C-alpha cells in the first residue's frame, strides 16, 4: 500500500506507449468507492470483487500492458496463479517512505484506525508473497517517482532482452 504502484505504472506505460490498467480504479468504476465496498461487504467481499476484476483484466490483457494491483490482491490464490505468467515487479518500501503518502488519506479502509501499526503489520504479513512472486524488486526508499521508474525500466529492459533471447531459434 502506498508504494507508488499506480503512479510508477502509469509512468512506465507512458514511456513505452503501453496500456495501463489499475485494478483498484476498475473496482471503483464498477462497484463504487472502496471505503463504501468495505463498509457494505467487508474485506472478504472486497477481496472477492478484486479477484474477479483481476481475473478479467488478465484474461483480456495484451502484451505491453502494465497492470497495477492493489496491495492485498496477492492474498488470493487465483491471482497468484495468474501472476506466475506475468513479469511481476515488487515496489519495496519502508514505513518512512509511505507515511507521508498516507497522511490524511481516507481511501484506505484497512488503515483507518492505526495507519502506522497496520501498514507495518500488513507489510510484514504480505512481504513473503510479494517476494515469492516478484521477478524484480525495485527499492523505492528515498527515491523520486522518476528514479523508481528508471530502476524499474532497468529490470524491464533486462527481462525483455532475456525473453527475446529465449524465443530465438
Short mmCIF file of C-alpha atoms in Angstrom, two decimals:
data_model
loop_
_atom_site.label_atom_id
_atom_site.label_comp_id
_atom_site.label_asym_id
_atom_site.label_seq_id
_atom_site.Cartn_x
_atom_site.Cartn_y
_atom_site.Cartn_z
CA UNK A 1 0.00 0.00 0.00
CA UNK A 2 1.21 3.48 -0.96
CA UNK A 3 4.42 2.29 -2.60
CA UNK A 4 3.65 4.14 -5.85
CA UNK A 5 2.31 1.24 -7.93
CA UNK A 6 -0.24 3.31 -9.84
CA UNK A 7 1.96 6.35 -10.31
CA UNK A 8 5.03 4.42 -11.44
CA UNK A 9 2.92 2.02 -13.50
CA UNK A 10 1.38 4.92 -15.41
CA UNK A 11 4.81 6.41 -15.95
CA UNK A 12 6.25 3.14 -17.32
CA UNK A 13 3.25 2.60 -19.60
CA UNK A 14 3.54 6.16 -20.90
CA UNK A 15 7.28 5.84 -21.55
CA UNK A 16 6.74 2.74 -23.68
CA UNK A 17 3.42 3.60 -25.29
CA UNK A 18 1.75 0.72 -23.48
CA UNK A 19 -1.71 0.36 -21.99
CA UNK A 20 -2.09 0.93 -18.24
CA UNK A 21 -4.72 -0.78 -16.07
CA UNK A 22 -5.23 -0.07 -12.38
CA UNK A 23 -7.38 -2.77 -10.80
CA UNK A 24 -8.42 -0.50 -7.91
CA UNK A 25 -9.72 2.04 -10.45
CA UNK A 26 -11.58 -0.74 -12.27
CA UNK A 27 -13.18 -1.82 -8.99
CA UNK A 28 -14.25 1.75 -8.20
CA UNK A 29 -15.62 2.25 -11.72
CA UNK A 30 -17.74 -0.87 -11.47
CA UNK A 31 -18.65 -1.08 -7.77
CA UNK A 32 -18.16 2.37 -6.24
CA UNK A 33 -15.68 3.77 -3.72
CA UNK A 34 -13.50 1.23 -1.93
CA UNK A 35 -14.38 2.52 1.57
CA UNK A 36 -18.08 2.02 0.73
CA UNK A 37 -17.41 -1.51 -0.53
CA UNK A 38 -15.58 -2.33 2.71
CA UNK A 39 -18.48 -0.88 4.72
CA UNK A 40 -21.03 -2.93 2.77
CA UNK A 41 -19.30 -6.31 2.38
CA UNK A 42 -16.14 -6.11 4.48
CA UNK A 43 -12.67 -7.09 3.41
CA UNK A 44 -13.64 -10.65 2.35
CA UNK A 45 -16.31 -9.27 0.00
CA UNK A 46 -13.90 -6.69 -1.37
CA UNK A 47 -11.23 -9.35 -1.98
CA UNK A 48 -13.78 -11.42 -3.89
CA UNK A 49 -14.65 -8.46 -6.13
CA UNK A 50 -10.96 -7.70 -6.54
CA UNK A 51 -10.14 -11.28 -7.59
CA UNK A 52 -12.91 -11.14 -10.20
CA UNK A 53 -11.61 -7.88 -11.67
CA UNK A 54 -8.01 -9.16 -11.69
CA UNK A 55 -9.12 -12.32 -13.48
CA UNK A 56 -11.00 -10.27 -16.09
CA UNK A 57 -8.03 -7.97 -16.63
CA UNK A 58 -5.60 -10.87 -17.06
CA UNK A 59 -7.98 -12.68 -19.42
CA UNK A 60 -8.15 -9.63 -21.71
CA UNK A 61 -4.54 -8.49 -21.31
CA UNK A 62 -2.37 -7.93 -24.36
CA UNK A 63 1.42 -7.79 -24.47
CA UNK A 64 2.66 -4.37 -23.49
CA UNK A 65 0.14 -3.81 -20.72
CA UNK A 66 1.14 -2.53 -17.30
CA UNK A 67 -1.22 -3.67 -14.55
CA UNK A 68 -1.23 -2.13 -11.09
CA UNK A 69 -2.71 -4.43 -8.46
CA UNK A 70 -3.90 -3.44 -5.03
CA UNK A 71 -1.51 -4.43 -2.26
CA UNK A 72 -3.78 -7.20 -1.00
CA UNK A 73 -4.55 -8.76 -4.39
CA UNK A 74 -1.82 -11.35 -3.82
CA UNK A 75 -3.80 -12.81 -0.94
CA UNK A 76 -5.99 -14.60 -3.49
CA UNK A 77 -4.59 -17.91 -4.71
CA UNK A 78 -6.14 -17.49 -8.17
CA UNK A 79 -4.47 -14.12 -8.55
CA UNK A 80 -1.13 -15.60 -7.53
CA UNK A 81 -1.54 -18.28 -10.22
CA UNK A 82 -2.26 -15.59 -12.83
CA UNK A 83 0.85 -13.70 -11.79
CA UNK A 84 3.03 -16.74 -12.46
CA UNK A 85 2.75 -16.00 -16.20
CA UNK A 86 3.48 -12.27 -15.87
CA UNK A 87 6.58 -10.19 -15.27
CA UNK A 88 5.92 -9.11 -11.67
CA UNK A 89 7.61 -6.15 -10.02
CA UNK A 90 7.60 -5.66 -6.25
CA UNK A 91 7.97 -1.98 -5.34
CA UNK A 92 9.68 -2.32 -1.99
CA UNK A 93 9.15 0.47 0.51
CA UNK A 94 9.53 1.10 4.19
CA UNK A 95 7.28 2.87 6.64
CA UNK A 96 9.14 6.19 6.45
CA UNK A 97 8.66 6.23 2.66
CA UNK A 98 4.93 5.55 2.65
CA UNK A 99 3.80 7.53 5.71
CA UNK A 100 3.83 10.94 4.00
CA UNK A 101 1.65 9.46 1.25
CA UNK A 102 -0.81 8.11 3.80
CA UNK A 103 -1.21 11.32 5.78
CA UNK A 104 -4.82 12.37 5.51
CA UNK A 105 -5.66 9.58 3.04
CA UNK A 106 -9.19 8.36 3.78
CA UNK A 107 -9.42 5.98 0.82
CA UNK A 108 -7.66 3.06 2.52
CA UNK A 109 -10.14 1.36 4.86
CA UNK A 110 -7.57 -1.06 6.25
CA UNK A 111 -5.56 1.88 7.58
CA UNK A 112 -8.48 3.77 9.10
CA UNK A 113 -7.63 3.05 12.74
CA UNK A 114 -3.88 2.97 13.22
CA UNK A 115 -2.16 3.55 9.87
CA UNK A 116 1.41 3.12 11.13
CA UNK A 117 0.91 -0.11 13.05
CA UNK A 118 -1.46 -1.56 10.45
CA UNK A 119 0.77 -0.77 7.46
CA UNK A 120 3.78 -2.32 9.22
CA UNK A 121 1.79 -5.45 10.12
CA UNK A 122 0.34 -5.85 6.61
CA UNK A 123 3.74 -5.33 5.02
CA UNK A 124 5.28 -7.98 7.27
CA UNK A 125 2.45 -10.44 6.56
CA UNK A 126 2.44 -9.88 2.78
CA UNK A 127 6.17 -9.49 2.13
CA UNK A 128 6.79 -13.25 1.70
CA UNK A 129 4.10 -13.37 -1.01
CA UNK A 130 5.48 -10.28 -2.76
CA UNK A 131 9.00 -11.69 -2.72
CA UNK A 132 7.90 -15.13 -3.93
CA UNK A 133 6.01 -13.67 -6.89
CA UNK A 134 8.49 -10.96 -7.88
CA UNK A 135 10.62 -11.24 -10.98
CA UNK A 136 12.17 -7.92 -9.98
CA UNK A 137 12.35 -5.94 -6.75
CA UNK A 138 12.65 -2.16 -7.02
CA UNK A 139 13.70 -0.22 -3.95
CA UNK A 140 11.54 2.89 -3.56
CA UNK A 141 13.13 4.17 -0.35
CA UNK A 142 14.06 7.84 -0.55
CA UNK A 143 13.57 7.77 -4.32
CA UNK A 144 11.54 10.06 -6.56
CA UNK A 145 8.87 8.59 -8.84
CA UNK A 146 11.21 9.22 -11.77
CA UNK A 147 14.06 7.34 -10.09
CA UNK A 148 11.80 4.41 -9.25
CA UNK A 149 10.59 4.33 -12.86
CA UNK A 150 14.21 4.38 -14.08
CA UNK A 151 15.07 1.48 -11.77
CA UNK A 152 12.04 -0.46 -12.97
CA UNK A 153 12.96 0.25 -16.60
CA UNK A 154 16.39 -1.25 -16.00
CA UNK A 155 14.80 -4.51 -14.80
CA UNK A 156 12.30 -4.42 -17.63
CA UNK A 157 14.98 -3.96 -20.31
CA UNK A 158 16.90 -6.91 -18.86
CA UNK A 159 13.75 -9.04 -18.82
CA UNK A 160 12.81 -8.15 -22.40
CA UNK A 161 16.34 -8.83 -23.60
CA UNK A 162 16.39 -12.21 -21.85
CA UNK A 163 12.90 -13.07 -23.09
CA UNK A 164 13.92 -12.19 -26.66
CA UNK A 165 16.97 -14.48 -26.43
CA UNK A 166 14.77 -17.30 -25.11
CA UNK A 167 12.48 -17.01 -28.14
CA UNK A 168 15.22 -17.15 -30.78
CA UNK A 169 15.58 -20.46 -32.66
#
